[in-house]
mmCIF file with all atom_site columns, C-alpha atoms in Angstrom:
data_model
loop_
_atom_site.group_PDB
_atom_site.id
_atom_site.type_symbol
_atom_site.label_atom_id
_atom_site.label_alt_id
_atom_site.label_comp_id
_atom_site.label_asym_id
_atom_site.label_entity_id
_atom_site.label_seq_id
_atom_site.pdbx_PDB_ins_code
_atom_site.Cartn_x
_atom_site.Cartn_y
_atom_site.Cartn_z
_atom_site.occupancy
_atom_site.B_iso_or_equiv
_atom_site.pdbx_formal_charge
_atom_site.auth_seq_id
_atom_site.auth_comp_id
_atom_site.auth_asym_id
_atom_site.auth_atom_id
_atom_site.pdbx_PDB_model_num
ATOM 1   C CA . MET A 1 1   ? -53.174  -60.550 -65.026 1.00 59.00 ? 439 MET A CA 1
ATOM 2   C CA . THR A 1 2   ? -54.400  -57.082 -64.103 1.00 72.00 ? 440 THR A CA 1
ATOM 3   C CA . ALA A 1 3   ? -56.174  -54.854 -66.595 1.00 71.00 ? 441 ALA A CA 1
ATOM 4   C CA . MET A 1 4   ? -53.312  -52.364 -66.579 1.00 76.00 ? 442 MET A CA 1
ATOM 5   C CA . LYS A 1 5   ? -50.704  -55.030 -67.370 1.00 82.00 ? 443 LYS A CA 1
ATOM 6   C CA . GLN A 1 6   ? -52.902  -56.155 -70.250 1.00 83.00 ? 444 GLN A CA 1
ATOM 7   C CA . VAL A 1 7   ? -53.024  -52.600 -71.593 1.00 85.00 ? 445 VAL A CA 1
ATOM 8   C CA . ALA A 1 8   ? -49.240  -52.202 -71.205 1.00 87.00 ? 446 ALA A CA 1
ATOM 9   C CA . MET A 1 9   ? -48.651  -55.490 -73.046 1.00 88.00 ? 447 MET A CA 1
ATOM 10  C CA . ALA A 1 10  ? -51.047  -54.473 -75.824 1.00 88.00 ? 448 ALA A CA 1
ATOM 11  C CA . VAL A 1 11  ? -49.325  -51.091 -76.234 1.00 89.00 ? 449 VAL A CA 1
ATOM 12  C CA . SER A 1 12  ? -45.931  -52.848 -76.363 1.00 90.00 ? 450 SER A CA 1
ATOM 13  C CA . ARG A 1 13  ? -47.195  -55.212 -79.087 1.00 90.00 ? 451 ARG A CA 1
ATOM 14  C CA . SER A 1 14  ? -48.624  -52.294 -81.078 1.00 90.00 ? 452 SER A CA 1
ATOM 15  C CA . LEU A 1 15  ? -45.306  -50.440 -80.859 1.00 91.00 ? 453 LEU A CA 1
ATOM 16  C CA . GLN A 1 16  ? -43.386  -53.533 -81.998 1.00 91.00 ? 454 GLN A CA 1
ATOM 17  C CA . ALA A 1 17  ? -45.723  -53.925 -84.986 1.00 91.00 ? 455 ALA A CA 1
ATOM 18  C CA . GLU A 1 18  ? -45.552  -50.230 -85.944 1.00 89.00 ? 456 GLU A CA 1
ATOM 19  C CA . PHE A 1 19  ? -41.775  -49.843 -85.392 1.00 88.00 ? 457 PHE A CA 1
ATOM 20  C CA . PRO A 1 20  ? -40.279  -53.318 -86.000 1.00 89.00 ? 458 PRO A CA 1
ATOM 21  C CA . GLY A 1 21  ? -36.622  -52.246 -85.838 1.00 86.00 ? 459 GLY A CA 1
ATOM 22  C CA . VAL A 1 22  ? -36.918  -50.410 -82.502 1.00 88.00 ? 460 VAL A CA 1
ATOM 23  C CA . PRO A 1 23  ? -36.700  -52.370 -79.212 1.00 89.00 ? 461 PRO A CA 1
ATOM 24  C CA . VAL A 1 24  ? -39.654  -52.014 -76.814 1.00 90.00 ? 462 VAL A CA 1
ATOM 25  C CA . ILE A 1 25  ? -38.930  -52.516 -73.128 1.00 89.00 ? 463 ILE A CA 1
ATOM 26  C CA . ASN A 1 26  ? -41.260  -52.745 -70.168 1.00 84.00 ? 464 ASN A CA 1
ATOM 27  C CA . GLY A 1 27  ? -40.230  -50.435 -67.314 1.00 72.00 ? 465 GLY A CA 1
ATOM 28  C CA . GLU A 1 28  ? -41.916  -52.732 -64.759 1.00 67.00 ? 466 GLU A CA 1
ATOM 29  C CA . GLU A 1 29  ? -39.810  -55.811 -65.515 1.00 62.00 ? 467 GLU A CA 1
ATOM 30  C CA . PRO A 1 30  ? -36.564  -56.333 -63.590 1.00 55.00 ? 468 PRO A CA 1
ATOM 31  C CA . GLY A 1 31  ? -33.506  -55.930 -65.770 1.00 58.00 ? 469 GLY A CA 1
ATOM 32  C CA . GLY A 1 32  ? -35.602  -54.167 -68.419 1.00 57.00 ? 470 GLY A CA 1
ATOM 33  C CA . GLY A 1 33  ? -33.519  -50.994 -68.480 1.00 63.00 ? 471 GLY A CA 1
ATOM 34  C CA . PRO A 1 34  ? -32.942  -48.985 -71.635 1.00 65.00 ? 472 PRO A CA 1
ATOM 35  C CA . PRO A 1 35  ? -30.122  -49.963 -74.001 1.00 67.00 ? 473 PRO A CA 1
ATOM 36  C CA . ALA A 1 36  ? -26.901  -47.959 -73.760 1.00 65.00 ? 474 ALA A CA 1
ATOM 37  C CA . ALA A 1 37  ? -27.192  -46.619 -77.309 1.00 70.00 ? 475 ALA A CA 1
ATOM 38  C CA . GLY A 1 38  ? -29.713  -46.495 -80.124 1.00 80.00 ? 476 GLY A CA 1
ATOM 39  C CA . ALA A 1 39  ? -33.428  -45.901 -80.338 1.00 86.00 ? 477 ALA A CA 1
ATOM 40  C CA . TYR A 1 40  ? -35.945  -47.597 -78.038 1.00 88.00 ? 478 TYR A CA 1
ATOM 41  C CA . PHE A 1 41  ? -39.456  -47.328 -76.610 1.00 90.00 ? 479 PHE A CA 1
ATOM 42  C CA . GLU A 1 42  ? -40.207  -47.854 -72.930 1.00 91.00 ? 480 GLU A CA 1
ATOM 43  C CA . VAL A 1 43  ? -43.720  -48.564 -71.642 1.00 91.00 ? 481 VAL A CA 1
ATOM 44  C CA . ARG A 1 44  ? -44.485  -48.149 -67.943 1.00 90.00 ? 482 ARG A CA 1
ATOM 45  C CA . LEU A 1 45  ? -47.256  -47.355 -65.504 1.00 87.00 ? 483 LEU A CA 1
ATOM 46  C CA . LEU A 1 46  ? -47.051  -43.738 -64.397 1.00 86.00 ? 484 LEU A CA 1
ATOM 47  C CA . ALA A 1 47  ? -49.990  -43.392 -61.989 1.00 85.00 ? 485 ALA A CA 1
ATOM 48  C CA . GLY A 1 48  ? -53.154  -45.173 -60.965 1.00 83.00 ? 486 GLY A CA 1
ATOM 49  C CA . SER A 1 49  ? -56.229  -44.832 -58.796 1.00 85.00 ? 487 SER A CA 1
ATOM 50  C CA . ARG A 1 50  ? -59.158  -47.020 -57.763 1.00 84.00 ? 488 ARG A CA 1
ATOM 51  C CA . GLN A 1 51  ? -62.621  -45.880 -56.704 1.00 88.00 ? 489 GLN A CA 1
ATOM 52  C CA . HIS A 1 52  ? -64.876  -48.340 -54.926 1.00 86.00 ? 490 HIS A CA 1
ATOM 53  C CA . GLN A 1 53  ? -68.479  -48.550 -56.046 1.00 85.00 ? 491 GLN A CA 1
ATOM 54  C CA . LEU A 1 54  ? -71.556  -50.400 -54.836 1.00 84.00 ? 492 LEU A CA 1
ATOM 55  C CA . GLY A 1 55  ? -71.726  -54.181 -54.857 1.00 79.00 ? 493 GLY A CA 1
ATOM 56  C CA . GLY A 1 56  ? -68.013  -54.857 -54.567 1.00 80.00 ? 494 GLY A CA 1
ATOM 57  C CA . ARG A 1 57  ? -67.280  -53.194 -57.908 1.00 85.00 ? 495 ARG A CA 1
ATOM 58  C CA . TYR A 1 58  ? -64.560  -50.654 -58.614 1.00 84.00 ? 496 TYR A CA 1
ATOM 59  C CA . ARG A 1 59  ? -63.473  -48.203 -61.308 1.00 86.00 ? 497 ARG A CA 1
ATOM 60  C CA . GLN A 1 60  ? -59.751  -48.153 -61.935 1.00 83.00 ? 498 GLN A CA 1
ATOM 61  C CA . SER A 1 61  ? -57.966  -45.412 -63.837 1.00 85.00 ? 499 SER A CA 1
ATOM 62  C CA . ASP A 1 62  ? -54.338  -45.887 -64.839 1.00 86.00 ? 500 ASP A CA 1
ATOM 63  C CA . THR A 1 63  ? -51.984  -43.586 -66.717 1.00 91.00 ? 501 THR A CA 1
ATOM 64  C CA . LEU A 1 64  ? -49.454  -45.180 -69.013 1.00 92.00 ? 502 LEU A CA 1
ATOM 65  C CA . LEU A 1 65  ? -46.203  -43.489 -70.070 1.00 92.00 ? 503 LEU A CA 1
ATOM 66  C CA . VAL A 1 66  ? -44.436  -44.286 -73.328 1.00 92.00 ? 504 VAL A CA 1
ATOM 67  C CA . ALA A 1 67  ? -40.894  -42.914 -73.558 1.00 91.00 ? 505 ALA A CA 1
ATOM 68  C CA . HIS A 1 68  ? -39.014  -42.835 -76.866 1.00 89.00 ? 506 HIS A CA 1
ATOM 69  C CA . ARG A 1 69  ? -35.354  -42.155 -77.482 1.00 87.00 ? 507 ARG A CA 1
ATOM 70  C CA . PRO A 1 70  ? -34.759  -41.591 -81.207 1.00 85.00 ? 508 PRO A CA 1
ATOM 71  C CA . ALA A 1 71  ? -31.851  -42.964 -83.186 1.00 80.00 ? 509 ALA A CA 1
ATOM 72  C CA . GLU A 1 72  ? -28.787  -40.758 -83.458 1.00 79.00 ? 510 GLU A CA 1
ATOM 73  C CA . GLY A 1 73  ? -29.567  -37.793 -85.695 1.00 73.00 ? 511 GLY A CA 1
ATOM 74  C CA . ALA A 1 74  ? -33.343  -38.496 -85.896 1.00 74.00 ? 512 ALA A CA 1
ATOM 75  C CA . LEU A 1 75  ? -36.009  -36.130 -84.613 1.00 70.00 ? 513 LEU A CA 1
ATOM 76  C CA . ALA A 1 76  ? -37.671  -37.167 -81.350 1.00 63.00 ? 514 ALA A CA 1
ATOM 77  C CA . ALA A 1 77  ? -41.074  -35.820 -82.413 1.00 64.00 ? 515 ALA A CA 1
ATOM 78  C CA . THR A 1 78  ? -41.273  -37.988 -85.556 1.00 74.00 ? 516 THR A CA 1
ATOM 79  C CA . PRO A 1 79  ? -43.353  -40.846 -84.036 1.00 81.00 ? 517 PRO A CA 1
ATOM 80  C CA . ALA A 1 80  ? -45.718  -38.518 -82.121 1.00 83.00 ? 518 ALA A CA 1
ATOM 81  C CA . ASP A 1 81  ? -48.592  -38.818 -84.631 1.00 84.00 ? 519 ASP A CA 1
ATOM 82  C CA . SER A 1 82  ? -48.260  -42.603 -84.702 1.00 86.00 ? 520 SER A CA 1
ATOM 83  C CA . LEU A 1 83  ? -48.300  -42.725 -80.900 1.00 89.00 ? 521 LEU A CA 1
ATOM 84  C CA . TYR A 1 84  ? -51.578  -40.793 -80.764 1.00 90.00 ? 522 TYR A CA 1
ATOM 85  C CA . ARG A 1 85  ? -53.149  -43.342 -83.112 1.00 90.00 ? 523 ARG A CA 1
ATOM 86  C CA . LEU A 1 86  ? -51.667  -46.355 -81.278 1.00 89.00 ? 524 LEU A CA 1
ATOM 87  C CA . LEU A 1 87  ? -52.610  -45.145 -77.791 1.00 91.00 ? 525 LEU A CA 1
ATOM 88  C CA . ASP A 1 88  ? -56.138  -44.129 -78.801 1.00 90.00 ? 526 ASP A CA 1
ATOM 89  C CA . LEU A 1 89  ? -57.500  -47.655 -79.241 1.00 88.00 ? 527 LEU A CA 1
ATOM 90  C CA . VAL A 1 90  ? -55.614  -50.678 -77.916 1.00 86.00 ? 528 VAL A CA 1
ATOM 91  C CA . THR A 1 91  ? -56.676  -54.280 -78.578 1.00 84.00 ? 529 THR A CA 1
ATOM 92  C CA . LEU A 1 92  ? -56.221  -56.355 -75.418 1.00 79.00 ? 530 LEU A CA 1
ATOM 93  C CA . PRO A 1 93  ? -55.095  -60.017 -75.362 1.00 79.00 ? 531 PRO A CA 1
ATOM 94  C CA . ASP A 1 94  ? -58.674  -61.190 -74.661 1.00 78.00 ? 532 ASP A CA 1
ATOM 95  C CA . GLY A 1 95  ? -59.917  -59.493 -77.846 1.00 80.00 ? 533 GLY A CA 1
ATOM 96  C CA . THR A 1 96  ? -61.593  -56.525 -76.159 1.00 79.00 ? 534 THR A CA 1
ATOM 97  C CA . ALA A 1 97  ? -60.475  -52.955 -76.707 1.00 82.00 ? 535 ALA A CA 1
ATOM 98  C CA . ALA A 1 98  ? -59.399  -50.187 -74.346 1.00 83.00 ? 536 ALA A CA 1
ATOM 99  C CA . ARG A 1 99  ? -59.701  -46.557 -75.350 1.00 87.00 ? 537 ARG A CA 1
ATOM 100 C CA . GLY A 1 100 ? -57.078  -44.079 -74.209 1.00 89.00 ? 538 GLY A CA 1
ATOM 101 C CA . SER A 1 101 ? -58.139  -40.655 -73.034 1.00 90.00 ? 539 SER A CA 1
ATOM 102 C CA . GLY A 1 102 ? -56.244  -37.490 -72.198 1.00 91.00 ? 540 GLY A CA 1
ATOM 103 C CA . ILE A 1 103 ? -53.474  -38.466 -74.605 1.00 92.00 ? 541 ILE A CA 1
ATOM 104 C CA . SER A 1 104 ? -50.626  -35.955 -74.649 1.00 92.00 ? 542 SER A CA 1
ATOM 105 C CA . HIS A 1 105 ? -46.940  -35.774 -75.472 1.00 91.00 ? 543 HIS A CA 1
ATOM 106 C CA . GLU A 1 106 ? -43.956  -33.627 -74.645 1.00 92.00 ? 544 GLU A CA 1
ATOM 107 C CA . LEU A 1 107 ? -40.323  -33.370 -75.701 1.00 88.00 ? 545 LEU A CA 1
ATOM 108 C CA . VAL A 1 108 ? -37.758  -33.196 -72.898 1.00 89.00 ? 546 VAL A CA 1
ATOM 109 C CA . ASP A 1 109 ? -33.995  -33.316 -73.458 1.00 86.00 ? 547 ASP A CA 1
ATOM 110 C CA . GLY A 1 110 ? -34.318  -35.048 -76.825 1.00 83.00 ? 548 GLY A CA 1
ATOM 111 C CA . MET A 1 111 ? -36.780  -37.681 -75.528 1.00 87.00 ? 549 MET A CA 1
ATOM 112 C CA . LEU A 1 112 ? -40.431  -37.998 -76.519 1.00 90.00 ? 550 LEU A CA 1
ATOM 113 C CA . TYR A 1 113 ? -42.858  -38.790 -73.677 1.00 92.00 ? 551 TYR A CA 1
ATOM 114 C CA . ALA A 1 114 ? -46.467  -39.716 -74.448 1.00 92.00 ? 552 ALA A CA 1
ATOM 115 C CA . LYS A 1 115 ? -49.125  -40.242 -71.749 1.00 94.00 ? 553 LYS A CA 1
ATOM 116 C CA . ALA A 1 116 ? -52.552  -41.848 -71.970 1.00 93.00 ? 554 ALA A CA 1
ATOM 117 C CA . ALA A 1 117 ? -55.150  -42.737 -69.333 1.00 92.00 ? 555 ALA A CA 1
ATOM 118 C CA . TYR A 1 118 ? -57.169  -45.969 -69.432 1.00 86.00 ? 556 TYR A CA 1
ATOM 119 C CA . VAL A 1 119 ? -60.247  -46.771 -67.372 1.00 85.00 ? 557 VAL A CA 1
ATOM 120 C CA . SER A 1 120 ? -61.311  -50.295 -66.454 1.00 79.00 ? 558 SER A CA 1
ATOM 121 C CA . TYR A 1 121 ? -64.072  -51.705 -64.293 1.00 77.00 ? 559 TYR A CA 1
ATOM 122 C CA . GLY A 1 122 ? -63.845  -54.770 -62.115 1.00 77.00 ? 560 GLY A CA 1
ATOM 123 C CA . GLY A 1 123 ? -65.196  -56.437 -59.074 1.00 77.00 ? 561 GLY A CA 1
ATOM 124 C CA . VAL A 1 124 ? -63.970  -58.174 -55.978 1.00 74.00 ? 562 VAL A CA 1
ATOM 125 C CA . GLN A 1 125 ? -65.668  -61.324 -54.851 1.00 74.00 ? 563 GLN A CA 1
ATOM 126 C CA . GLN A 1 126 ? -67.303  -60.746 -51.504 1.00 68.00 ? 564 GLN A CA 1
ATOM 127 C CA . GLU A 1 127 ? -68.166  -63.332 -48.922 1.00 71.00 ? 565 GLU A CA 1
ATOM 128 C CA . PRO A 1 128 ? -71.887  -63.496 -48.252 1.00 68.00 ? 566 PRO A CA 1
ATOM 129 C CA . GLY A 1 129 ? -72.964  -61.891 -45.004 1.00 65.00 ? 567 GLY A CA 1
ATOM 130 C CA . ILE A 1 130 ? -74.356  -63.823 -42.065 1.00 68.00 ? 568 ILE A CA 1
ATOM 131 C CA . MET A 1 131 ? -77.932  -64.757 -42.816 1.00 67.00 ? 569 MET A CA 1
ATOM 132 C CA . MET A 1 132 ? -80.570  -65.286 -40.147 1.00 65.00 ? 570 MET A CA 1
ATOM 133 C CA . HIS A 1 133 ? -81.947  -68.804 -40.439 1.00 69.00 ? 571 HIS A CA 1
ATOM 134 C CA . LYS A 1 134 ? -84.965  -68.423 -38.199 1.00 72.00 ? 572 LYS A CA 1
ATOM 135 C CA . LEU A 1 135 ? -86.868  -65.342 -37.163 1.00 70.00 ? 573 LEU A CA 1
ATOM 136 C CA . MET A 1 136 ? -88.543  -65.352 -33.755 1.00 71.00 ? 574 MET A CA 1
ATOM 137 C CA . GLU A 1 137 ? -90.773  -62.458 -32.856 1.00 75.00 ? 575 GLU A CA 1
ATOM 138 C CA . GLU A 1 138 ? -93.183  -61.832 -30.004 1.00 77.00 ? 576 GLU A CA 1
ATOM 139 C CA . VAL A 1 139 ? -96.330  -59.941 -30.888 1.00 77.00 ? 577 VAL A CA 1
ATOM 140 C CA . GLU A 1 140 ? -99.083  -58.488 -28.691 1.00 79.00 ? 578 GLU A CA 1
ATOM 141 C CA . PRO A 1 141 ? -102.451 -57.465 -29.997 1.00 79.00 ? 579 PRO A CA 1
ATOM 142 C CA . ILE A 1 142 ? -103.350 -53.840 -29.419 1.00 79.00 ? 580 ILE A CA 1
ATOM 143 C CA . GLY A 1 143 ? -106.612 -53.274 -27.674 1.00 71.00 ? 581 GLY A CA 1
ATOM 144 C CA . PRO A 1 144 ? -108.473 -52.252 -24.510 1.00 70.00 ? 582 PRO A CA 1
ATOM 145 C CA . THR A 1 145 ? -108.500 -55.673 -22.831 1.00 62.00 ? 583 THR A CA 1
ATOM 146 C CA . ASN A 1 146 ? -105.994 -56.783 -20.238 1.00 57.00 ? 584 ASN A CA 1
ATOM 147 C CA . GLU A 1 147 ? -105.659 -60.140 -21.929 1.00 55.00 ? 585 GLU A CA 1
ATOM 148 C CA . GLY A 1 148 ? -104.128 -58.427 -24.916 1.00 49.00 ? 586 GLY A CA 1
ATOM 149 C CA . ARG A 1 149 ? -101.311 -57.129 -22.777 1.00 51.00 ? 587 ARG A CA 1
ATOM 150 C CA . LYS A 1 150 ? -100.280 -60.527 -21.479 1.00 52.00 ? 588 LYS A CA 1
ATOM 151 C CA . ARG A 1 151 ? -97.726  -62.393 -23.491 1.00 53.00 ? 589 ARG A CA 1
ATOM 152 C CA . HIS A 1 152 ? -98.597  -65.829 -24.684 1.00 51.00 ? 590 HIS A CA 1
ATOM 153 C CA . ALA A 1 153 ? -95.848  -68.357 -24.997 1.00 49.00 ? 591 ALA A CA 1
#
């Protein structure tokens, strides 16, 4: 499982714990569309990038989007403070933590959208390069004699 999927799963679990009566859907899963009516949260990957580093390592930055449709008659901005707290520090399934950065939110057409960026580091296993098993080198001594210029086998 990729680091970003782990973060998305951890955010989904945190939302379910904080708002037990509100369904949480994953925008990446097939058939995981929003319900026709009622409140819900949707967690999905918005953007990502990977920078290669030395030694087969990489730095991956992914931006997660959490969309919230409030219940009928409720204010969309109500869970904004809770989302900042939940997205700030996420406990991953392996017990480690991921810290969100650049957390922001906006209200558009009665929906609350919160964004957070997460950085992870990883590595790709590289095949070892071709190694030379035996080194053969011919050497001549430097000097004024002619014998030094002849190669000896």
